[in-house]
Amino acid sequence: MKANKWIVPLLMLTMVFFSSCQDYLDFEPENTIPAEGFFETQEHAEQAVNSIYAHFRSWEMVSFAFIIMQEVPSDNAVKGSAVGDASFINDYDNFAFTPNQFVLKDYWAGRYRGINKANQAITNIPAITMNESLKTRLIGEAKFLRALLYFDLVRAYGDVPTPLSVPVGPEINFRTPKAKVYEYIEQDLLDAMAVLPDTYDASNKGRATAGAAKGLLAKVYLYMERWGDAERLATEVVSSGKYSLESNFYNVFRVAAENGPESVFEIQAQQIEGNWGVSFSQHAEVQSVRGQWGWGFNIPTDDLAAAFDAAGDQIRKAATILYKGDTTPDGDIIAGVPSLEGIEGTPRYNGKAYYPPAQQLFGPYGSGQNIRVLRFSEILLIQAEARIRQGNASGAVEPLKLVRNRVNLPEINSPTLDDVLLERRLELAMEGDRFFDLVRTGKAASVLASKGFVAGKHEVFAVPQELIDLSEGNLTQNPGY
């Protein structure tokens, strides 16, 4: 049982951006308490920030919308599950989705729910009489989390509305240019870096740290093509001595390694007897072995398997792809089902979502599994990519070597950009980055052409049509939809 009890959402704030019209961000969250009379005490401030963390493990954040929009459109994954089950997911695999697809709204709305909570905290906590050091830290945590939410949105939709405080007026219905969104993300992370601690005590483990803010901003700088800044921050994280690689790749995704030395930031979840409904996630359940533990969606492709084989990378392949008939290192036999939609041959599943059932205590399968958001191995790969982008291939040798040595792959003495990008694919497969990586590196049009990707259109998803209608046309659509 995990000890970080702070992750339990003690409340879900009632949050309304403005009342002048029926707004697409005006939601009725569960377990609400009135905002009136709140944000008056230190306990309120802590509860408000805890509720942001809690939101990250919600259905809209880490379940269907996450796998459908961040992996299925890539060459790593296809729908899976039974033929005909949730057939709309195939529309994302072949780029046939329309602005009326509810998944687009789930992804959008889930992230704005979190932004709403963050804005409530950032706006209201400064006026509370409380421990000033804690106040500063809590605001820094809220800014880190808001930056992470906006990073999801800008990668998925491009220009997006950017409310930064409450209350918010009609400007919520107008899209902010992508470059400006990235500036807001950068500033939030700079602010967070300046005030967050390097570590926490055991009871607060898993909260955002200065290292997490630096690591996320280094990643953001890759998208902004600010290679020198990406290298600088990645190097600061590497040189800090706060992080290291787990020796066994398979163990990285198991419960014992949660919030361990490789964890830069992860979404917290846990099983709590009698109260699992407020602390769990369904991230593992929707992807795990169909007919045995889960629903079997988001399954690895033959193309991903072939990429592992071509690289001689059997260690990461075995941890990432669970085939029917396999026995895991934890001793579980993968029974599965005879067939899955989207593949021919042996059924397979996302091994990173596997949760040894012997550790299941309460709630849905895998409900206590943390979701890895940023790992130290990715920081090393950011450092390597940023150096190569600046013409320093020799500087990429060491970080690339560290990542490859863990899985018994040889050193690359003169690495190229393609070497690093392939390493990203193999290291981070099924973790939600592949589609966005293909877009940001300009490879999506060629790699995904056979799936129906259209250059100039599918680099971003459609803005949900319902929200455009609610805004009376002020919220505009992306080109081609």
Short mmCIF file of C-alpha atoms in Angstrom, two decimals:
data_model
loop_
_atom_site.label_atom_id
_atom_site.label_comp_id
_atom_site.label_asym_id
_atom_site.label_seq_id
_atom_site.Cartn_x
_atom_site.Cartn_y
_atom_site.Cartn_z
CA MET A 1 0.00 0.00 0.00
CA LYS A 2 1.41 3.37 -0.96
CA ALA A 3 1.93 5.92 1.79
CA ASN A 4 1.37 9.13 -0.18
CA LYS A 5 -2.14 9.74 1.13
CA TRP A 6 -2.12 13.36 -0.07
CA ILE A 7 -3.28 12.13 -3.45
CA VAL A 8 -6.80 11.44 -2.17
CA PRO A 9 -9.06 14.19 -3.54
CA LEU A 10 -10.51 15.60 -0.33
CA LEU A 11 -12.70 17.87 -2.40
CA MET A 12 -13.55 18.81 -5.92
CA LEU A 13 -14.05 22.56 -6.16
CA THR A 14 -17.14 23.97 -7.82
CA MET A 15 -15.62 26.07 -10.59
CA VAL A 16 -17.35 28.32 -13.09
CA PHE A 17 -15.30 30.60 -15.32
CA PHE A 18 -18.04 33.08 -16.08
CA SER A 19 -21.82 33.28 -15.97
CA SER A 20 -22.63 35.52 -18.93
CA CYS A 21 -23.45 32.53 -21.12
CA GLN A 22 -23.49 28.74 -20.98
CA ASP A 23 -19.80 28.05 -21.23
CA TYR A 24 -18.19 24.80 -22.37
CA LEU A 25 -16.00 24.96 -19.27
CA ASP A 26 -18.95 25.23 -16.88
CA PHE A 27 -19.03 21.68 -15.51
CA GLU A 28 -20.69 20.10 -12.51
CA PRO A 29 -17.94 17.98 -10.94
CA GLU A 30 -18.71 15.20 -8.54
CA ASN A 31 -18.08 15.49 -4.78
CA THR A 32 -18.39 19.27 -4.94
CA ILE A 33 -18.46 21.84 -2.20
CA PRO A 34 -19.47 25.47 -2.82
CA ALA A 35 -16.64 27.85 -3.72
CA GLU A 36 -18.20 30.43 -1.38
CA GLY A 37 -16.45 30.22 1.97
CA PHE A 38 -13.55 28.31 0.51
CA PHE A 39 -9.95 29.49 -0.01
CA GLU A 40 -9.84 30.89 3.51
CA THR A 41 -7.41 28.60 5.32
CA GLN A 42 -4.12 26.80 4.79
CA GLU A 43 -6.02 23.52 4.70
CA HIS A 44 -8.18 24.88 1.89
CA ALA A 45 -5.08 25.81 -0.09
CA GLU A 46 -3.64 22.31 0.31
CA GLN A 47 -6.95 20.68 -0.61
CA ALA A 48 -7.27 22.85 -3.72
CA VAL A 49 -3.88 21.82 -5.07
CA ASN A 50 -4.47 18.18 -4.12
CA SER A 51 -7.64 18.28 -6.22
CA ILE A 52 -5.58 19.24 -9.30
CA TYR A 53 -3.31 16.24 -8.82
CA ALA A 54 -6.37 14.04 -8.28
CA HIS A 55 -7.90 15.23 -11.54
CA PHE A 56 -4.92 13.93 -13.52
CA ARG A 57 -5.95 10.32 -12.94
CA SER A 58 -9.56 10.87 -14.08
CA TRP A 59 -11.14 9.02 -17.01
CA GLU A 60 -10.82 11.98 -19.42
CA MET A 61 -7.14 12.42 -18.58
CA VAL A 62 -5.62 8.93 -18.72
CA SER A 63 -8.09 6.48 -20.19
CA PHE A 64 -9.85 6.44 -23.57
CA ALA A 65 -9.03 9.95 -24.79
CA PHE A 66 -5.37 9.53 -23.82
CA ILE A 67 -4.78 6.27 -25.68
CA ILE A 68 -6.98 7.20 -28.63
CA MET A 69 -5.35 10.55 -29.35
CA GLN A 70 -1.77 10.00 -28.21
CA GLU A 71 -0.97 6.47 -29.39
CA VAL A 72 -3.59 5.00 -31.77
CA PRO A 73 -2.92 7.58 -34.55
CA SER A 74 0.77 6.65 -34.48
CA ASP A 75 2.57 3.66 -35.98
CA ASN A 76 2.93 2.15 -32.50
CA ALA A 77 -0.65 1.12 -31.79
CA VAL A 78 -4.03 0.12 -33.16
CA LYS A 79 -7.46 -0.14 -31.57
CA GLY A 80 -7.41 -3.75 -30.38
CA SER A 81 -10.26 -5.27 -28.33
CA ALA A 82 -13.02 -7.28 -30.05
CA VAL A 83 -14.15 -6.54 -33.59
CA GLY A 84 -16.81 -3.86 -33.47
CA ASP A 85 -16.20 -2.92 -29.83
CA ALA A 86 -15.80 0.89 -29.68
CA SER A 87 -15.38 0.92 -33.45
CA PHE A 88 -15.11 4.73 -33.44
CA ILE A 89 -11.50 4.30 -32.28
CA ASN A 90 -10.63 3.10 -35.79
CA ASP A 91 -11.43 6.60 -37.03
CA TYR A 92 -8.29 7.78 -35.22
CA ASP A 93 -6.20 4.96 -36.59
CA ASN A 94 -7.13 5.92 -40.17
CA PHE A 95 -7.56 9.69 -39.63
CA ALA A 96 -11.27 9.61 -40.46
CA PHE A 97 -12.48 11.31 -37.26
CA THR A 98 -14.74 14.35 -37.53
CA PRO A 99 -15.20 17.41 -35.28
CA ASN A 100 -18.29 15.76 -33.80
CA GLN A 101 -16.38 12.86 -32.22
CA PHE A 102 -16.93 12.85 -28.46
CA VAL A 103 -13.32 11.77 -27.78
CA LEU A 104 -12.08 15.14 -29.03
CA LYS A 105 -14.32 16.87 -26.52
CA ASP A 106 -13.32 14.53 -23.70
CA TYR A 107 -9.64 15.27 -24.27
CA TRP A 108 -10.29 19.02 -24.48
CA ALA A 109 -12.74 19.22 -21.57
CA GLY A 110 -10.67 17.02 -19.27
CA ARG A 111 -7.68 19.27 -19.60
CA TYR A 112 -9.66 22.45 -19.16
CA ARG A 113 -11.25 21.03 -16.04
CA GLY A 114 -7.74 20.69 -14.65
CA ILE A 115 -6.78 24.20 -15.82
CA ASN A 116 -9.87 25.54 -14.10
CA LYS A 117 -8.78 23.95 -10.83
CA ALA A 118 -5.24 25.27 -11.26
CA ASN A 119 -6.48 28.78 -12.00
CA GLN A 120 -8.67 28.70 -8.90
CA ALA A 121 -5.64 27.84 -6.81
CA ILE A 122 -3.26 30.30 -8.48
CA THR A 123 -5.77 33.16 -8.19
CA ASN A 124 -7.07 32.56 -4.68
CA ILE A 125 -4.23 31.09 -2.61
CA PRO A 126 -2.17 34.34 -2.53
CA ALA A 127 -4.82 36.05 -0.37
CA ILE A 128 -4.89 33.31 2.28
CA THR A 129 -3.14 33.96 5.59
CA MET A 130 -0.94 30.89 5.97
CA ASN A 131 2.63 29.66 6.06
CA GLU A 132 4.30 31.73 3.33
CA SER A 133 6.78 29.07 2.32
CA LEU A 134 4.01 26.52 1.84
CA LYS A 135 1.92 29.09 -0.02
CA THR A 136 4.72 29.74 -2.47
CA ARG A 137 5.27 26.03 -3.02
CA LEU A 138 1.59 25.27 -3.60
CA ILE A 139 1.29 28.01 -6.20
CA GLY A 140 4.41 26.63 -7.89
CA GLU A 141 2.87 23.16 -7.97
CA ALA A 142 -0.34 24.54 -9.50
CA LYS A 143 1.66 26.33 -12.19
CA PHE A 144 3.59 23.17 -13.03
CA LEU A 145 0.36 21.21 -13.38
CA ARG A 146 -1.26 23.96 -15.47
CA ALA A 147 1.75 23.97 -17.78
CA LEU A 148 1.48 20.21 -18.24
CA LEU A 149 -2.21 20.55 -19.14
CA TYR A 150 -1.58 23.32 -21.65
CA PHE A 151 1.27 21.29 -23.14
CA ASP A 152 -1.21 18.50 -23.89
CA LEU A 153 -3.65 20.95 -25.43
CA VAL A 154 -1.24 22.87 -27.62
CA ARG A 155 0.26 19.67 -29.01
CA ALA A 156 -3.18 18.26 -29.76
CA TYR A 157 -5.02 21.30 -31.11
CA GLY A 158 -2.47 24.03 -31.84
CA ASP A 159 -3.99 27.41 -30.98
CA VAL A 160 -6.15 27.08 -27.85
CA PRO A 161 -7.85 29.46 -25.39
CA THR A 162 -5.59 30.27 -22.46
CA PRO A 163 -7.43 31.36 -19.31
CA LEU A 164 -4.81 32.11 -16.67
CA SER A 165 -6.96 33.30 -13.75
CA VAL A 166 -10.54 33.39 -12.46
CA PRO A 167 -13.05 34.75 -13.13
CA VAL A 168 -12.70 34.64 -16.91
CA GLY A 169 -14.72 36.56 -19.46
CA PRO A 170 -15.76 35.85 -23.05
CA GLU A 171 -12.12 35.72 -24.17
CA ILE A 172 -12.26 32.05 -23.23
CA ASN A 173 -13.93 31.51 -26.61
CA PHE A 174 -10.99 32.87 -28.61
CA ARG A 175 -7.92 30.82 -29.49
CA THR A 176 -4.47 32.02 -28.45
CA PRO A 177 -1.75 31.55 -31.12
CA LYS A 178 0.37 28.46 -30.50
CA ALA A 179 3.58 30.45 -30.03
CA LYS A 180 1.95 32.48 -27.26
CA VAL A 181 0.60 29.34 -25.58
CA TYR A 182 4.16 28.02 -25.43
CA GLU A 183 5.28 31.31 -23.87
CA TYR A 184 2.68 30.87 -21.11
CA ILE A 185 3.81 27.28 -20.55
CA GLU A 186 7.42 28.42 -20.38
CA GLN A 187 6.64 31.13 -17.82
CA ASP A 188 4.66 28.76 -15.60
CA LEU A 189 7.54 26.30 -15.58
CA LEU A 190 10.14 29.00 -14.94
CA ASP A 191 8.05 30.17 -11.99
CA ALA A 192 7.72 26.59 -10.74
CA MET A 193 11.44 25.89 -11.09
CA ALA A 194 12.25 28.88 -8.94
CA VAL A 195 10.18 27.81 -5.94
CA LEU A 196 9.69 24.05 -5.93
CA PRO A 197 11.91 21.84 -3.77
CA ASP A 198 14.24 19.20 -5.15
CA THR A 199 12.68 16.46 -3.02
CA TYR A 200 9.85 15.84 -0.55
CA ASP A 201 9.44 13.73 2.55
CA ALA A 202 7.82 10.31 2.22
CA SER A 203 4.30 11.58 2.92
CA ASN A 204 4.50 14.02 -0.01
CA LYS A 205 6.42 11.90 -2.48
CA GLY A 206 5.12 12.28 -6.03
CA ARG A 207 4.49 16.02 -5.93
CA ALA A 208 6.05 18.22 -8.59
CA THR A 209 9.70 19.09 -7.93
CA ALA A 210 12.11 21.63 -9.36
CA GLY A 211 13.61 18.77 -11.37
CA ALA A 212 10.21 17.91 -12.82
CA ALA A 213 9.69 21.53 -13.87
CA LYS A 214 13.14 21.67 -15.47
CA GLY A 215 12.64 18.34 -17.22
CA LEU A 216 9.23 19.29 -18.59
CA LEU A 217 10.52 22.66 -19.79
CA ALA A 218 13.45 20.93 -21.52
CA LYS A 219 10.89 18.82 -23.36
CA VAL A 220 8.80 21.90 -24.18
CA TYR A 221 11.91 23.55 -25.65
CA LEU A 222 12.24 20.64 -28.10
CA TYR A 223 8.81 21.56 -29.45
CA MET A 224 9.83 25.22 -29.56
CA GLU A 225 13.06 24.21 -31.35
CA ARG A 226 15.13 26.01 -28.74
CA TRP A 227 17.84 23.39 -28.75
CA GLY A 228 20.34 25.21 -26.56
CA ASP A 229 17.78 25.80 -23.83
CA ALA A 230 16.61 22.18 -24.04
CA GLU A 231 20.18 20.95 -23.64
CA ARG A 232 20.90 23.34 -20.77
CA LEU A 233 17.93 22.27 -18.68
CA ALA A 234 18.26 18.57 -19.47
CA THR A 235 21.92 18.78 -18.45
CA GLU A 236 20.95 20.48 -15.18
CA VAL A 237 18.60 17.60 -14.40
CA VAL A 238 21.21 15.00 -15.36
CA SER A 239 23.93 16.73 -13.34
CA SER A 240 21.74 17.23 -10.27
CA GLY A 241 22.42 13.73 -8.99
CA LYS A 242 18.75 13.39 -8.02
CA TYR A 243 17.88 10.81 -10.69
CA SER A 244 19.22 7.57 -12.11
CA LEU A 245 18.06 4.72 -14.32
CA GLU A 246 16.44 1.62 -12.85
CA SER A 247 18.76 -1.26 -13.66
CA ASN A 248 15.95 -3.48 -14.99
CA PHE A 249 13.71 -1.99 -17.70
CA TYR A 250 10.78 -4.28 -16.87
CA ASN A 251 10.80 -3.06 -13.26
CA VAL A 252 10.45 0.60 -14.29
CA PHE A 253 6.71 0.09 -14.73
CA ARG A 254 6.02 -2.00 -11.65
CA VAL A 255 4.64 -0.74 -8.34
CA ALA A 256 7.93 -1.14 -6.47
CA ALA A 257 9.59 1.44 -8.75
CA GLU A 258 6.89 4.09 -8.44
CA ASN A 259 8.35 7.46 -7.45
CA GLY A 260 11.77 5.80 -7.61
CA PRO A 261 15.09 7.15 -8.86
CA GLU A 262 13.98 7.16 -12.52
CA SER A 263 10.74 9.00 -11.82
CA VAL A 264 10.83 12.68 -12.73
CA PHE A 265 7.05 13.00 -12.60
CA GLU A 266 4.20 10.53 -12.55
CA ILE A 267 0.46 10.65 -11.91
CA GLN A 268 -0.33 9.15 -8.52
CA ALA A 269 -2.97 6.48 -7.97
CA GLN A 270 -3.60 4.04 -5.17
CA GLN A 271 -6.01 1.47 -3.82
CA ILE A 272 -7.73 2.51 -0.61
CA GLU A 273 -9.95 0.01 1.15
CA GLY A 274 -13.54 1.17 1.26
CA ASN A 275 -12.79 4.30 -0.72
CA TRP A 276 -11.05 3.21 -3.94
CA GLY A 277 -13.48 5.21 -6.09
CA VAL A 278 -11.77 8.51 -5.24
CA SER A 279 -8.17 7.41 -5.70
CA PHE A 280 -7.91 5.01 -8.63
CA SER A 281 -7.36 5.29 -12.37
CA GLN A 282 -8.52 3.11 -15.27
CA HIS A 283 -5.40 3.69 -17.35
CA ALA A 284 -4.28 0.08 -16.96
CA GLU A 285 -7.71 -1.52 -17.11
CA VAL A 286 -8.66 -0.19 -20.55
CA GLN A 287 -5.42 -1.50 -22.08
CA SER A 288 -4.70 -4.72 -20.26
CA VAL A 289 -5.27 -8.33 -21.28
CA ARG A 290 -8.77 -8.73 -22.65
CA GLY A 291 -10.78 -11.61 -21.22
CA GLN A 292 -8.42 -11.84 -18.27
CA TRP A 293 -7.85 -8.50 -16.55
CA GLY A 294 -8.84 -5.64 -18.83
CA TRP A 295 -10.44 -4.41 -22.03
CA GLY A 296 -7.58 -4.94 -24.49
CA PHE A 297 -7.56 -1.57 -26.27
CA ASN A 298 -4.43 0.24 -27.54
CA ILE A 299 -2.37 -2.74 -28.66
CA PRO A 300 1.16 -2.68 -30.11
CA THR A 301 1.51 -2.99 -33.89
CA ASP A 302 3.56 -5.41 -35.94
CA ASP A 303 5.51 -2.34 -37.06
CA LEU A 304 6.56 -1.57 -33.49
CA ALA A 305 7.49 -5.21 -32.91
CA ALA A 306 9.58 -5.18 -36.09
CA ALA A 307 11.34 -2.00 -34.95
CA PHE A 308 12.38 -3.73 -31.72
CA ASP A 309 13.57 -6.78 -33.68
CA ALA A 310 15.55 -4.72 -36.19
CA ALA A 311 17.33 -2.98 -33.32
CA GLY A 312 18.07 -6.26 -31.55
CA ASP A 313 16.11 -4.86 -28.63
CA GLN A 314 14.50 -7.87 -27.02
CA ILE A 315 14.54 -6.52 -23.46
CA ARG A 316 12.36 -3.50 -24.15
CA LYS A 317 10.23 -5.50 -26.56
CA ALA A 318 9.44 -8.09 -23.90
CA ALA A 319 8.49 -5.38 -21.38
CA THR A 320 6.44 -3.39 -23.88
CA ILE A 321 4.59 -6.13 -25.79
CA LEU A 322 2.86 -8.96 -23.95
CA TYR A 323 1.89 -11.75 -26.36
CA LYS A 324 -0.80 -14.32 -25.72
CA GLY A 325 0.98 -17.30 -24.16
CA ASP A 326 3.79 -15.29 -22.55
CA THR A 327 4.68 -15.72 -18.90
CA THR A 328 5.65 -12.48 -17.18
CA PRO A 329 8.61 -12.20 -14.80
CA ASP A 330 5.96 -11.99 -12.06
CA GLY A 331 4.75 -15.45 -13.05
CA ASP A 332 1.46 -14.57 -14.74
CA ILE A 333 0.48 -16.44 -17.91
CA ILE A 334 -1.04 -14.18 -20.57
CA ALA A 335 -4.18 -16.06 -21.62
CA GLY A 336 -5.99 -13.27 -23.42
CA VAL A 337 -8.46 -13.93 -26.24
CA PRO A 338 -8.06 -15.68 -29.61
CA SER A 339 -8.09 -12.51 -31.71
CA LEU A 340 -8.03 -8.73 -31.51
CA GLU A 341 -9.19 -6.15 -34.04
CA GLY A 342 -6.46 -4.55 -36.12
CA ILE A 343 -3.85 -7.32 -36.21
CA GLU A 344 -3.33 -10.73 -37.72
CA GLY A 345 -1.44 -13.36 -35.81
CA THR A 346 -0.77 -13.59 -32.10
CA PRO A 347 -2.87 -11.27 -29.90
CA ARG A 348 -0.76 -8.87 -27.85
CA TYR A 349 -1.16 -6.13 -25.24
CA ASN A 350 0.59 -3.06 -23.83
CA GLY A 351 3.06 -4.53 -21.35
CA LYS A 352 3.65 -1.19 -19.65
CA ALA A 353 0.02 -1.22 -18.50
CA TYR A 354 0.41 -4.68 -16.96
CA TYR A 355 -0.27 -4.80 -13.23
CA PRO A 356 0.59 -8.08 -11.47
CA PRO A 357 -2.84 -9.24 -10.24
CA ALA A 358 -1.35 -10.50 -6.99
CA GLN A 359 -0.92 -6.82 -6.08
CA GLN A 360 -4.56 -6.00 -6.82
CA LEU A 361 -6.32 -5.29 -3.53
CA PHE A 362 -9.42 -3.22 -4.30
CA GLY A 363 -11.20 -1.65 -7.23
CA PRO A 364 -10.77 -2.18 -10.98
CA TYR A 365 -7.72 -3.97 -12.37
CA GLY A 366 -4.57 -1.86 -12.12
CA SER A 367 -6.42 0.90 -10.29
CA GLY A 368 -3.42 1.64 -8.10
CA GLN A 369 -0.86 1.88 -10.91
CA ASN A 370 0.85 5.25 -11.27
CA ILE A 371 1.10 6.65 -14.81
CA ARG A 372 4.62 7.63 -15.82
CA VAL A 373 4.68 11.10 -17.34
CA LEU A 374 8.38 11.98 -17.41
CA ARG A 375 11.23 9.55 -16.80
CA PHE A 376 14.96 10.15 -16.40
CA SER A 377 15.64 8.10 -19.53
CA GLU A 378 13.66 10.66 -21.52
CA ILE A 379 15.72 13.49 -20.01
CA LEU A 380 18.85 11.73 -21.27
CA LEU A 381 17.30 11.43 -24.73
CA ILE A 382 16.30 15.10 -24.70
CA GLN A 383 19.90 15.97 -23.87
CA ALA A 384 21.15 13.75 -26.70
CA GLU A 385 18.70 15.14 -29.27
CA ALA A 386 19.36 18.75 -28.33
CA ARG A 387 23.11 18.24 -28.71
CA ILE A 388 22.79 16.60 -32.11
CA ARG A 389 20.46 19.36 -33.25
CA GLN A 390 23.28 21.78 -32.47
CA GLY A 391 25.87 19.76 -34.38
CA ASN A 392 27.39 18.11 -31.33
CA ALA A 393 27.00 14.42 -32.16
CA SER A 394 29.86 13.43 -29.88
CA GLY A 395 28.02 15.02 -26.95
CA ALA A 396 25.08 12.71 -27.58
CA VAL A 397 27.17 9.55 -27.20
CA GLU A 398 27.13 9.37 -23.39
CA PRO A 399 23.40 9.95 -22.69
CA LEU A 400 22.49 7.60 -25.52
CA LYS A 401 24.93 5.03 -24.18
CA LEU A 402 23.33 5.10 -20.73
CA VAL A 403 19.86 4.43 -22.13
CA ARG A 404 21.06 1.66 -24.45
CA ASN A 405 23.37 -0.06 -21.98
CA ARG A 406 20.48 -0.71 -19.64
CA VAL A 407 18.90 -2.96 -22.28
CA ASN A 408 22.19 -4.54 -23.39
CA LEU A 409 22.49 -2.63 -26.66
CA PRO A 410 25.90 -1.46 -27.88
CA GLU A 411 27.15 2.09 -27.82
CA ILE A 412 26.68 4.19 -30.97
CA ASN A 413 29.95 6.03 -31.55
CA SER A 414 28.67 8.55 -34.10
CA PRO A 415 24.94 8.90 -33.44
CA THR A 416 22.62 10.66 -35.87
CA LEU A 417 19.33 12.39 -35.21
CA ASP A 418 17.52 9.35 -36.57
CA ASP A 419 19.37 7.18 -34.05
CA VAL A 420 18.08 9.30 -31.19
CA LEU A 421 14.53 9.47 -32.54
CA LEU A 422 14.47 5.68 -32.94
CA GLU A 423 15.72 5.37 -29.37
CA ARG A 424 12.84 7.58 -28.25
CA ARG A 425 10.40 5.32 -30.05
CA LEU A 426 11.72 2.13 -28.47
CA GLU A 427 12.25 3.56 -24.99
CA LEU A 428 8.95 5.45 -24.72
CA ALA A 429 6.67 3.20 -26.80
CA MET A 430 3.02 3.17 -25.65
CA GLU A 431 3.62 6.02 -23.19
CA GLY A 432 1.74 8.68 -25.18
CA ASP A 433 4.45 10.56 -27.06
CA ARG A 434 4.89 8.81 -30.40
CA PHE A 435 2.26 10.66 -32.46
CA PHE A 436 3.40 14.06 -31.20
CA ASP A 437 7.04 13.12 -31.84
CA LEU A 438 6.25 12.25 -35.46
CA VAL A 439 4.50 15.59 -35.93
CA ARG A 440 7.15 17.77 -34.28
CA THR A 441 9.99 16.10 -36.22
CA GLY A 442 8.21 16.42 -39.57
CA LYS A 443 8.01 12.66 -40.07
CA ALA A 444 4.26 12.18 -39.66
CA ALA A 445 3.35 12.74 -43.32
CA SER A 446 5.66 9.99 -44.53
CA VAL A 447 5.44 7.51 -41.65
CA LEU A 448 1.65 7.74 -41.35
CA ALA A 449 0.75 8.19 -45.03
CA SER A 450 -0.60 4.64 -45.32
CA LYS A 451 -2.95 5.33 -42.43
CA GLY A 452 -4.52 8.34 -44.17
CA PHE A 453 -2.53 11.19 -42.61
CA VAL A 454 -2.92 14.39 -44.67
CA ALA A 455 -0.15 16.97 -44.39
CA GLY A 456 -1.42 20.41 -43.47
CA LYS A 457 -4.43 18.94 -41.65
CA HIS A 458 -3.67 16.06 -39.34
CA GLU A 459 -0.75 17.63 -37.49
CA VAL A 460 -3.49 18.78 -35.11
CA PHE A 461 -6.86 17.36 -34.19
CA ALA A 462 -10.23 18.94 -34.88
CA VAL A 463 -11.60 21.42 -32.36
CA PRO A 464 -14.83 19.88 -30.96
CA GLN A 465 -17.72 21.22 -33.04
CA GLU A 466 -20.06 21.41 -30.04
CA LEU A 467 -17.72 23.90 -28.41
CA ILE A 468 -17.53 26.01 -31.55
CA ASP A 469 -21.33 26.10 -31.59
CA LEU A 470 -21.52 27.05 -27.91
CA SER A 471 -19.09 29.90 -28.55
CA GLU A 472 -21.37 31.16 -31.34
CA GLY A 473 -18.57 30.72 -33.84
CA ASN A 474 -15.93 32.70 -31.97
CA LEU A 475 -13.95 29.54 -31.34
CA THR A 476 -12.58 28.65 -34.78
CA GLN A 477 -11.87 25.28 -36.41
CA ASN A 478 -8.50 23.94 -37.51
CA PRO A 479 -7.84 23.90 -41.27
CA GLY A 480 -9.28 21.00 -43.25
CA TYR A 481 -11.98 19.92 -40.79
#
